[in-house]
Amino acid sequence: MNPLELLEQKLPGLTKSEKIIAEYILGNPMAIIRYSLTQVAKESKSSNTAIIRLCQKLGYQGFSEFKFSMSRAALSDTHYTTAADAQDSGSSMSAIVAQYVSHLNQMAAETDMAELRKISSLICQTVRVAIMGVNRTAFSASQLSYRLSKLGVANYLVTDRVIMTDYMEIFGPGDVCLIFSISTNYKEIVQRLKKNGASVVLFTMNTSSPLKKLCDHFICLPQISYNKKMGFLDDQAIFFVFIEALLSEIAGMLNQTMK
């Protein structure tokens, strides 16, 4: 049986603490494949021992065996769909493309363009720009940094938490910090940046992010990896397409200022 289906089957009989871990796994299946045991424990607000105990309750020797089973399921069944969906898709390629197209259409329909233009204007007018992201979102931060540089917008790429603490002391009025985050806690960094007078923009896929009220601007994108029924797909493609939309707005504004 697929490990996620097994986990759902066992869910009613789990303890309260085990259910918290189980719900995290069900909501973030790719994280289990990518993260270490310690990282999973941190993100699910549990402990290494509790996760190992849950894996054993599911019939695995430990976390490593459970993680291997998750990886094998991802390779053998790249996407979870109903039988009807699978029949209609014709192939895994068309099914995956259809899923991404659906999420990209959702992004196009739901993104607040007025907010996007305000962020673009802020970037064009700022003194200094820092772009932050760690772990998987570091790729998105790197992409935006590179693409902004191609437009002639100088910026600082920050993908290390220690260096981020340096920037929260350096940045002040007129400076902008762009943060890519799904689950990482930036609360202390954002609070210090705001206290020093810097503007903070958050790009996330977490609608209930506690940083939402702290940041000057907030954009939430659809998360394709959240629901296991959507498959073991990666969120970076969504971020990358969003970056192109943001860059289009910035390029248009830069062109206007040059005329």
Coordinates of C-alpha atoms in Angstrom, one line a residue:
M1 CA 0.0 0.0 0.0
N2 CA 1.2 3.5 -0.7
P3 CA 2.7 5.0 2.5
L4 CA 0.4 8.0 2.4
E5 CA -2.7 5.9 2.0
L6 CA -1.4 3.7 4.8
L7 CA -1.0 6.8 7.0
E8 CA -4.5 8.0 6.2
Q9 CA -5.9 4.5 7.1
K10 CA -4.1 4.5 10.5
L11 CA -5.0 8.2 11.2
P12 CA -8.1 7.6 13.4
G13 CA -6.1 5.3 15.8
L14 CA -3.1 7.6 16.3
T15 CA -2.4 9.7 19.4
K16 CA -2.9 13.4 19.4
S17 CA 0.9 14.1 18.9
E18 CA 1.1 11.4 16.2
K19 CA -1.8 13.0 14.3
I20 CA 0.0 16.3 14.2
I21 CA 3.0 14.6 12.6
A22 CA 0.8 12.6 10.3
E23 CA -1.1 15.7 9.1
Y24 CA 2.3 17.4 8.4
I25 CA 3.4 14.4 6.3
L26 CA 0.1 14.3 4.4
G27 CA 0.3 18.0 3.7
N28 CA 4.0 18.1 2.8
P29 CA 4.9 14.7 1.2
M30 CA 7.9 16.1 -0.7
A31 CA 9.4 17.5 2.5
I32 CA 9.7 13.9 3.8
I33 CA 11.7 12.9 0.7
R34 CA 13.9 16.1 0.8
Y35 CA 14.4 16.7 4.5
S36 CA 16.4 14.8 7.2
L37 CA 14.7 13.4 10.3
T38 CA 15.8 16.4 12.3
Q39 CA 14.4 18.8 9.7
V40 CA 11.0 17.0 9.6
A41 CA 10.9 17.0 13.4
K42 CA 11.5 20.8 13.4
E43 CA 9.0 21.6 10.7
S44 CA 6.3 19.4 12.3
K45 CA 7.0 20.7 15.8
S46 CA 7.6 17.2 17.1
S47 CA 10.7 15.2 18.0
N48 CA 12.9 12.6 16.2
T49 CA 11.7 9.9 18.6
A50 CA 8.0 10.7 18.0
I51 CA 8.5 10.5 14.2
I52 CA 10.4 7.2 14.5
R53 CA 7.7 5.8 16.7
L54 CA 5.0 6.8 14.2
C55 CA 7.0 5.1 11.3
Q56 CA 7.2 1.9 13.4
K57 CA 3.5 2.0 14.1
L58 CA 3.0 2.1 10.3
G59 CA 5.1 -1.1 10.0
Y60 CA 8.4 0.4 9.1
Q61 CA 11.7 -0.2 11.0
G62 CA 12.2 3.6 11.2
F63 CA 12.2 6.9 9.4
S64 CA 14.8 5.8 6.8
E65 CA 12.7 2.9 5.6
F66 CA 9.6 5.1 5.6
K67 CA 11.4 7.8 3.6
F68 CA 12.6 5.2 1.1
S69 CA 9.1 3.9 0.7
M70 CA 7.9 7.5 0.0
S71 CA 10.6 8.0 -2.6
R72 CA 9.8 4.8 -4.3
A73 CA 6.1 5.7 -4.4
A74 CA 7.0 9.1 -5.9
L75 CA 9.0 7.4 -8.7
S76 CA 6.5 4.7 -9.4
D77 CA 3.4 6.9 -9.2
T78 CA 4.5 10.4 -10.1
H79 CA 1.0 11.8 -9.6
Y80 CA -2.1 10.7 -7.5
T81 CA -5.2 10.8 -9.6
T82 CA -8.5 9.0 -9.8
A83 CA -8.8 6.1 -12.3
A84 CA -11.0 8.4 -14.5
D85 CA -8.3 11.1 -14.4
A86 CA -5.6 8.7 -15.3
Q87 CA -7.6 7.4 -18.3
D88 CA -8.4 10.9 -19.5
S89 CA -4.8 12.1 -19.2
G90 CA -3.4 9.5 -21.6
S91 CA 0.1 9.8 -20.1
S92 CA 1.9 11.0 -17.0
M93 CA 3.4 13.8 -19.0
S94 CA 0.0 15.2 -20.0
A95 CA -1.3 14.8 -16.5
I96 CA 1.6 16.6 -14.9
V97 CA 1.4 19.4 -17.5
A98 CA -2.4 19.7 -16.8
Q99 CA -1.8 20.0 -13.1
Y100 CA 0.7 22.8 -13.5
V101 CA -1.4 24.6 -16.1
S102 CA -4.3 24.5 -13.6
H103 CA -2.2 26.0 -10.8
L104 CA -0.7 28.6 -13.1
N105 CA -4.2 29.6 -14.2
Q106 CA -5.2 29.9 -10.6
M107 CA -2.2 32.1 -9.9
A108 CA -3.1 34.3 -12.9
A109 CA -6.7 34.6 -11.6
E110 CA -6.0 35.2 -7.9
T111 CA -2.8 37.3 -7.9
D112 CA -3.6 40.9 -6.8
M113 CA -2.1 42.8 -9.8
A114 CA -2.4 46.1 -7.9
E115 CA -0.2 44.7 -5.2
L116 CA 2.2 43.3 -7.8
R117 CA 2.6 46.7 -9.4
K118 CA 3.2 48.3 -6.0
I119 CA 6.0 45.8 -5.3
S120 CA 7.4 46.4 -8.8
S121 CA 7.4 50.1 -8.2
L122 CA 9.1 49.7 -4.8
I123 CA 11.9 47.6 -6.3
C124 CA 12.4 50.2 -9.1
Q125 CA 12.7 53.1 -6.6
T126 CA 14.6 51.5 -3.8
V127 CA 18.1 52.2 -2.7
R128 CA 19.1 48.6 -2.0
V129 CA 17.4 45.3 -2.6
A130 CA 18.0 42.1 -0.7
I131 CA 16.4 38.8 -1.8
M132 CA 16.1 36.0 0.8
G133 CA 15.3 32.3 0.7
V134 CA 16.6 29.2 2.4
N135 CA 16.4 25.5 1.5
R136 CA 14.1 25.0 -1.5
T137 CA 13.1 28.7 -1.7
A138 CA 16.7 29.6 -2.1
F139 CA 16.4 28.5 -5.7
S140 CA 13.6 31.0 -6.3
A141 CA 15.5 33.7 -4.5
S142 CA 18.5 33.0 -6.7
Q143 CA 16.4 33.0 -9.9
L144 CA 14.9 36.4 -9.1
S145 CA 18.3 37.8 -8.1
Y146 CA 19.8 36.6 -11.4
R147 CA 16.9 37.9 -13.5
L148 CA 16.8 41.3 -11.8
S149 CA 20.6 41.6 -12.5
K150 CA 19.9 41.0 -16.2
L151 CA 17.5 44.0 -16.0
G152 CA 20.2 46.1 -14.5
V153 CA 18.7 46.1 -11.0
A154 CA 21.6 45.5 -8.5
N155 CA 20.6 43.3 -5.6
Y156 CA 22.0 41.2 -2.8
L157 CA 21.1 37.4 -2.7
V158 CA 21.0 36.0 0.9
T159 CA 20.4 32.3 1.4
D160 CA 22.2 31.8 4.7
R161 CA 20.3 32.5 8.0
V162 CA 23.4 33.8 9.7
I163 CA 24.0 36.4 7.0
M164 CA 20.3 37.3 7.1
T165 CA 20.8 38.5 10.7
D166 CA 23.5 40.8 9.4
Y167 CA 21.2 42.3 6.8
M168 CA 18.5 43.0 9.3
E169 CA 20.9 45.2 11.1
I170 CA 22.3 46.9 8.0
F171 CA 19.1 47.6 6.1
G172 CA 17.0 50.7 6.9
P173 CA 14.8 53.4 5.3
G174 CA 14.8 53.2 1.5
D175 CA 15.9 49.6 1.5
V176 CA 13.7 46.6 0.4
C177 CA 13.9 43.0 1.5
L178 CA 12.1 40.4 -0.7
I179 CA 11.5 37.1 1.1
F180 CA 10.5 33.8 -0.4
S181 CA 9.1 31.4 2.2
I182 CA 6.7 28.6 2.6
S183 CA 7.3 27.4 6.2
T184 CA 10.6 29.0 7.4
N185 CA 10.1 31.3 10.4
Y186 CA 11.4 34.8 9.6
K187 CA 9.5 36.6 12.3
E188 CA 12.6 38.0 14.2
I189 CA 14.3 39.1 10.9
V190 CA 11.1 40.8 9.6
Q191 CA 10.5 42.6 12.9
R192 CA 14.0 43.9 13.0
L193 CA 14.0 45.1 9.4
K194 CA 10.7 46.9 10.0
K195 CA 12.0 48.5 13.2
N196 CA 15.0 49.8 11.2
G197 CA 12.6 51.3 8.6
A198 CA 13.2 48.9 5.7
S199 CA 10.3 47.7 3.6
V200 CA 9.6 43.9 3.6
V201 CA 7.8 41.9 0.8
L202 CA 6.8 38.3 1.3
F203 CA 6.2 35.8 -1.5
T204 CA 4.7 32.6 0.0
M205 CA 2.3 29.7 -0.6
N206 CA 1.1 29.8 3.0
T207 CA -2.2 31.7 3.2
S208 CA -2.1 31.7 7.0
S209 CA 1.6 32.8 7.3
P210 CA 2.1 34.7 10.6
L211 CA 4.4 37.1 8.6
K212 CA 1.4 38.4 6.6
K213 CA 0.5 41.2 9.1
L214 CA 4.2 42.1 9.6
C215 CA 5.2 42.7 6.0
D216 CA 4.5 45.8 3.9
H217 CA 3.4 43.7 0.9
F218 CA 2.2 40.1 0.7
I219 CA 1.7 37.8 -2.3
C220 CA 0.3 34.2 -1.8
L221 CA 0.6 31.7 -4.7
P222 CA -1.1 28.3 -5.1
Q223 CA 0.9 25.4 -3.7
I224 CA 0.9 22.5 -6.0
S225 CA 2.7 20.1 -3.6
Y226 CA 0.3 20.7 -0.6
N227 CA -2.3 18.1 -1.5
K228 CA -1.0 14.6 -2.0
K229 CA -3.8 14.0 -4.5
M230 CA -2.1 16.5 -6.8
G231 CA 1.1 14.4 -6.7
F232 CA 4.7 14.7 -5.9
L233 CA 5.2 17.9 -7.8
D234 CA 7.5 20.7 -6.9
D235 CA 6.5 24.3 -6.1
Q236 CA 9.5 26.0 -7.7
A237 CA 7.9 26.0 -11.1
I238 CA 5.1 28.1 -9.7
F239 CA 7.5 30.6 -8.1
F240 CA 9.6 30.8 -11.3
V241 CA 6.6 31.7 -13.5
F242 CA 5.5 34.3 -10.9
I243 CA 9.0 35.7 -11.0
E244 CA 8.6 36.3 -14.8
A245 CA 5.3 38.1 -14.2
L246 CA 7.0 40.3 -11.6
L247 CA 9.9 41.0 -13.9
S248 CA 7.6 42.0 -16.7
E249 CA 6.1 44.7 -14.5
I250 CA 9.5 45.9 -13.4
A251 CA 10.8 46.0 -17.0
G252 CA 7.8 48.0 -18.1
M253 CA 8.4 50.6 -15.3
L254 CA 12.1 50.8 -16.0
N255 CA 11.4 51.4 -19.7
Q256 CA 9.0 54.2 -18.8
T257 CA 11.6 56.0 -16.7
M258 CA 14.2 55.8 -19.5
K259 CA 11.9 57.6 -22.0

